[in-house]
Tab-separated table of C-alpha atoms in Angstrom:
chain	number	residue	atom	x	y	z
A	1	UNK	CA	-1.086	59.202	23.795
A	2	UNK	CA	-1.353	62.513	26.474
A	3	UNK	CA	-0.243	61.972	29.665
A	4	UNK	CA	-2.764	61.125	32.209
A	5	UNK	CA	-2.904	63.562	34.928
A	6	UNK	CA	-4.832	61.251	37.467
A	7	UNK	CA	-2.454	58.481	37.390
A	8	UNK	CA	0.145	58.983	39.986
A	9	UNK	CA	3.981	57.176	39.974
A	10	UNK	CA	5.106	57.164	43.746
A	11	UNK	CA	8.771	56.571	43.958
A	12	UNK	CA	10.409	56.633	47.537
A	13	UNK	CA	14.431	57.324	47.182
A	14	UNK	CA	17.428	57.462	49.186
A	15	UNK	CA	20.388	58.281	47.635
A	16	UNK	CA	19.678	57.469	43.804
A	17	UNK	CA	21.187	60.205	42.169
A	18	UNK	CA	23.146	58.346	39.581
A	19	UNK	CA	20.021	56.787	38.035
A	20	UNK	CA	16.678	58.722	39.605
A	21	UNK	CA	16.662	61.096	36.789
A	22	UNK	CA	16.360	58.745	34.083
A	23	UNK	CA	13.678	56.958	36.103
A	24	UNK	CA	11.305	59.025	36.475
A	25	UNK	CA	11.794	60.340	32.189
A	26	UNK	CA	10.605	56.727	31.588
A	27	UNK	CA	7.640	57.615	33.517
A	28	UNK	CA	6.413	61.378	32.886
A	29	UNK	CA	5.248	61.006	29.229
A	30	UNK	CA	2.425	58.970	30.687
A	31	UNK	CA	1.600	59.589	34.277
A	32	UNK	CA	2.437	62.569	37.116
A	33	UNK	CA	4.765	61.478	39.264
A	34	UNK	CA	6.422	61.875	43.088
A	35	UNK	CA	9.430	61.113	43.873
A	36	UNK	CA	10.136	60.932	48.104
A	37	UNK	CA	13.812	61.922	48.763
A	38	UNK	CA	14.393	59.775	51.899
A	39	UNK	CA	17.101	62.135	54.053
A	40	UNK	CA	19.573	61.815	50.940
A	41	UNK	CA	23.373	62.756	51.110
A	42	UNK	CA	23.415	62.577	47.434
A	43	UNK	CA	21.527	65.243	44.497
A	44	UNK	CA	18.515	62.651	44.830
A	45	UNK	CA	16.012	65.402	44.504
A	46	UNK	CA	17.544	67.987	41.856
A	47	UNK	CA	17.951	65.171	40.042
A	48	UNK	CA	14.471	63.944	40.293
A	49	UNK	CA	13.476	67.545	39.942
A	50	UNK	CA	15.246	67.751	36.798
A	51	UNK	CA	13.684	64.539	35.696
A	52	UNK	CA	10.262	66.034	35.934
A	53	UNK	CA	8.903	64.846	39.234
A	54	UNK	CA	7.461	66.419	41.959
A	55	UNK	CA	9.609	65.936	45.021
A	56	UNK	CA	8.940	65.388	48.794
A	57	UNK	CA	12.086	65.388	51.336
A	58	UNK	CA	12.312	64.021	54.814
A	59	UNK	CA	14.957	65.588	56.459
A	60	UNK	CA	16.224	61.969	57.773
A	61	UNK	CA	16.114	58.742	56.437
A	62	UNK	CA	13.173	56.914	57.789
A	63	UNK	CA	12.743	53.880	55.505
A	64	UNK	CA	10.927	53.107	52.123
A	65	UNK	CA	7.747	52.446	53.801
A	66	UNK	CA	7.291	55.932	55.034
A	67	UNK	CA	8.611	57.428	51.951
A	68	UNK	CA	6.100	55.590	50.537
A	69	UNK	CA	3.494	56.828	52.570
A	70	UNK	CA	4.351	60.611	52.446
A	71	UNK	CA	4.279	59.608	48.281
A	72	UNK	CA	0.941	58.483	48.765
A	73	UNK	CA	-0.617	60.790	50.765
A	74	UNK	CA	1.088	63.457	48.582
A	75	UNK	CA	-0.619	61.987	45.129
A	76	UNK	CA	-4.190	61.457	47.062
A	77	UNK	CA	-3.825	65.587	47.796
A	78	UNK	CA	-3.726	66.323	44.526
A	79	UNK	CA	-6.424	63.936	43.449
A	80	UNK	CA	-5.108	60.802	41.891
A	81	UNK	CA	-7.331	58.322	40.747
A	82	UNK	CA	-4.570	55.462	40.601
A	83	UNK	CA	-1.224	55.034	42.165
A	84	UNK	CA	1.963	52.995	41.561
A	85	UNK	CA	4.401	52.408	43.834
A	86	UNK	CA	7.826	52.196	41.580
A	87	UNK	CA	11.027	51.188	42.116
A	88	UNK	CA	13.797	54.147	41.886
A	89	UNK	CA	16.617	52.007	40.835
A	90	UNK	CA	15.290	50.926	37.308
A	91	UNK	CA	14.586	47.525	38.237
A	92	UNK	CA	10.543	47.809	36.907
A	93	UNK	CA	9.269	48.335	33.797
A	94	UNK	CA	7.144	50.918	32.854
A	95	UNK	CA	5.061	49.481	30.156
A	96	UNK	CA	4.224	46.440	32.682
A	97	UNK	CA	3.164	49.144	34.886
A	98	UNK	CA	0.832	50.915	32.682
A	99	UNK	CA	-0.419	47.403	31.573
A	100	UNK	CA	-1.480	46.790	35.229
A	101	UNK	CA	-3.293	50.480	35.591
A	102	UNK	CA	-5.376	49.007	32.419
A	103	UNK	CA	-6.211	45.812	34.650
A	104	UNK	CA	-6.854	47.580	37.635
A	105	UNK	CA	-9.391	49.808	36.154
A	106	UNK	CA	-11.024	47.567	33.556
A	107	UNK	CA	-11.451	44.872	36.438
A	108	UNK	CA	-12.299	47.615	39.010
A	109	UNK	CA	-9.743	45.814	41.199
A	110	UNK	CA	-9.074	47.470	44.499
A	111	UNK	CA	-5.114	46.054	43.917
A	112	UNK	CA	-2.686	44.683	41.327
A	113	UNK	CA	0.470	43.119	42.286
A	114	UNK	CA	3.511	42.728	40.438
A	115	UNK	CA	4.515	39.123	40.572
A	116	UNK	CA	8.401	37.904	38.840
A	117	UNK	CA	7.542	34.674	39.432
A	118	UNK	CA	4.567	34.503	36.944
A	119	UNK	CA	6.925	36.906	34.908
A	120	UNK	CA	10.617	37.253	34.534
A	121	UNK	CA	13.461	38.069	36.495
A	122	UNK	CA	16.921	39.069	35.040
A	123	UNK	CA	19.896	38.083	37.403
A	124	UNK	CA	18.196	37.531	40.251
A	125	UNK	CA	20.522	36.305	43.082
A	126	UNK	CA	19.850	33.130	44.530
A	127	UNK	CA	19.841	34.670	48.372
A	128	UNK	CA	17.134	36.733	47.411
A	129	UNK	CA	15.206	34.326	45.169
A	130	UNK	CA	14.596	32.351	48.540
A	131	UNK	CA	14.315	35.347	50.851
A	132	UNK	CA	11.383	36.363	48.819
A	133	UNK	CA	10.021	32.568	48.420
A	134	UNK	CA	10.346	32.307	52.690
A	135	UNK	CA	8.211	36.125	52.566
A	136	UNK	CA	5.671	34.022	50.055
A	137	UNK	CA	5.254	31.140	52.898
A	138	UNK	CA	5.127	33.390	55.614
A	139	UNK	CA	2.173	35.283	53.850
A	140	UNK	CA	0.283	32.652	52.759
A	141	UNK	CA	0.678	31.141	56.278
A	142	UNK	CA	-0.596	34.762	58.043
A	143	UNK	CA	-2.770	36.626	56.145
A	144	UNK	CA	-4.667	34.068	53.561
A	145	UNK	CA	-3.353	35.491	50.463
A	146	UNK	CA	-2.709	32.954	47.450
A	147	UNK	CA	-0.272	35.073	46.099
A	148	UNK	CA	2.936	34.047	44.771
A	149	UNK	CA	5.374	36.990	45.151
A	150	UNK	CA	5.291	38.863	48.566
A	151	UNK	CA	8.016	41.573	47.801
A	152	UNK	CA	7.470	42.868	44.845
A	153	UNK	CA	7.942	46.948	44.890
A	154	UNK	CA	5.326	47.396	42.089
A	155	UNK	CA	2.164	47.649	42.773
A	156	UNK	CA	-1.190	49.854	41.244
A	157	UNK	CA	-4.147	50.942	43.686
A	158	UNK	CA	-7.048	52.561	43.645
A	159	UNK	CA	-7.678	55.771	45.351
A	160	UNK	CA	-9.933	53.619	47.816
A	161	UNK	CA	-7.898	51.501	48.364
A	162	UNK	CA	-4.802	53.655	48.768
A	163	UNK	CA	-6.768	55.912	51.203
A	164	UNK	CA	-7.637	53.100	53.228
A	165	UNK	CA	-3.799	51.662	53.609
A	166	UNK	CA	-1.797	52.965	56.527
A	167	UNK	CA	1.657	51.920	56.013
A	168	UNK	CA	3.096	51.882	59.494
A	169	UNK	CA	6.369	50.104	59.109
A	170	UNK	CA	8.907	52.497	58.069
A	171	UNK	CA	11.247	49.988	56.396
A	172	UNK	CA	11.325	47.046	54.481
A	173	UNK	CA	8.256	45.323	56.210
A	174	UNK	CA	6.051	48.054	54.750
A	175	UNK	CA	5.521	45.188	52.223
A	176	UNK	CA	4.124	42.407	54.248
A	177	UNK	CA	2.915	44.992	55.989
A	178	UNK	CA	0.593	45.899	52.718
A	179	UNK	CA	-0.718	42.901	51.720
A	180	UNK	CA	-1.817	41.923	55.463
A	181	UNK	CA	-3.833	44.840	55.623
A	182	UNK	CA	-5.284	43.975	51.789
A	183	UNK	CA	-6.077	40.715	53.371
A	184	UNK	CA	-8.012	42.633	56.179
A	185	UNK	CA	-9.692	44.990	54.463
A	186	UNK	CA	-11.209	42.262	51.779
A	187	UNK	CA	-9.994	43.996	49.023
A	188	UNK	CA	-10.688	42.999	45.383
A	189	UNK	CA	-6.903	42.188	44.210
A	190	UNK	CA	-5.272	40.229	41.664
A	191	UNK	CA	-1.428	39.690	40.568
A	192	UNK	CA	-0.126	40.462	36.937
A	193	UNK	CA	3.047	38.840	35.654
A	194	UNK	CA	5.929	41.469	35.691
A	195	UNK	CA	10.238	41.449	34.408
A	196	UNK	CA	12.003	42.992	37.273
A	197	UNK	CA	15.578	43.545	36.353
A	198	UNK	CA	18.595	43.350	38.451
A	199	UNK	CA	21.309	45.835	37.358
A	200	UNK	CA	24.893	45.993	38.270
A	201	UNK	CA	23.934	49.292	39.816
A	202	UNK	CA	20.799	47.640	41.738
A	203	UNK	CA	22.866	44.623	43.001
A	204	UNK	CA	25.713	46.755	44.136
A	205	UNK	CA	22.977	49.441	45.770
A	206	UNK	CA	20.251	47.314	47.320
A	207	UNK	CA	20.885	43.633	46.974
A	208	UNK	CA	23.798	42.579	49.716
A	209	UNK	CA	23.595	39.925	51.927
A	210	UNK	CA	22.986	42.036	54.874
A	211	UNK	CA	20.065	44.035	52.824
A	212	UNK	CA	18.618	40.486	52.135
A	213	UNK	CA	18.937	39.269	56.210
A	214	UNK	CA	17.305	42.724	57.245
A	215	UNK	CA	14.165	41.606	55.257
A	216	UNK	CA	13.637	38.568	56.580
A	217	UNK	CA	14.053	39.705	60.035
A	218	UNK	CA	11.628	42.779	59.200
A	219	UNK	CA	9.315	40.072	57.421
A	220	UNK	CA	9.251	37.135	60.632
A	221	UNK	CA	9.373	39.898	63.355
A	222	UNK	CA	8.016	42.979	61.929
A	223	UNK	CA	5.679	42.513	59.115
A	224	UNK	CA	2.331	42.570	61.008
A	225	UNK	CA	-0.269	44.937	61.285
């Protein structure tokens, strides 16, 4: 199967050398893809450069929302039809991801949102199991949205849709952030069950105690639009 130039792979990354090449090789046989090097100390972008991406740098780190958002804008520029928004630590799966551009196009959703908890998770902590249940409440509760996963990094839009998102919040509430606006602008969304994987390298890199605390405060005090 060629590689489909319209589809678009936004990855934002700080500091992911040890693993960003790899992660974007799963990705280039099928799709184009952008990897946001987030004010890294590390070889983040020559190693996503060597993977095959295209890479965008902010001189400091701002925060995976507005990686995201220069990752987005950067894919609309060159004319993508579709966007994901990817992990960069290898916790998503690419297949699943590819399965949920199918869905999104074939349904002519607006939005389809990775959800572990109609899929799988490998070695999920418990801390974050109910930090991300509390985000599910607090959704459902403020925007509407019978969804059942409210963090969940992997996501597919539409170029409509993605051109009329504005991620504002710079960090972790970009993703509450997301679906309140999804919930505002009436879009046509659905979820799709998803495997998200926690490595020893993720757990060590991204899924501490204090990492865990920062969302929920970003979720309860920042996740509005």
């Amino acid at each position: 199967m060629s590689r489909d130039e319209s589809l678009w792979f936004v990855i934002a990354a700080y500091n992911e050398g040890p693993i960003i090449a790899e992660v974007v090789r799963g990705v280039t046989p099928h799709a184009r893809v952008v990897v946001v090097d987030d004010g890294s100390s590390d070889d983040t972008g020559d190693q996503a450069l060597a993977g095959g991406a295209c890479v965008a740098t902010h001189l400091v780190n701002r925060g995976q929302g507005a990686a995201l958002q220069t990752g987005i804008d950067f894919a609309l520029a060159q004319g993508a039809s579709h966007l994901v928004t990817f992990d960069a630590d290898g916790q998503h799966d690419v297949a699943e991801a590819l399965q949920m551009v199918s869905v999104c196009r074939s349904e002519g959703r607006d939005a389809v949102l990775g959800s572990r908890f109609l899929g799988t998770t490998v070695n999920m902590p418990a801390l974050r199991w109910l930090v991300i249940k509390a985000a599910v409440i607090f959704t459902r509760l403020t925007t509407g949205l019978k969804l059942t996963d409210a963090h969940n990094g992997l996501r597919v839009l539409s170029r409509d849709a993605a051109r009329k998102l504005r991620i504002r919040q710079d960090r972790m509430a970009h993703a509450s952030e997301i679906l309140s606006q999804i919930a505002r602008l009436r879009l046509n969304w659905r979820e799709h069950p998803v495997t998200i994987t926690y490595s020893e390298y993720s757990l060590a890199k991204g899924q501490k105690l204090s990492n865990s605390v920062r969302i929920l405060e970003d979720i309860l005090f920042g996740g509005r639009s």
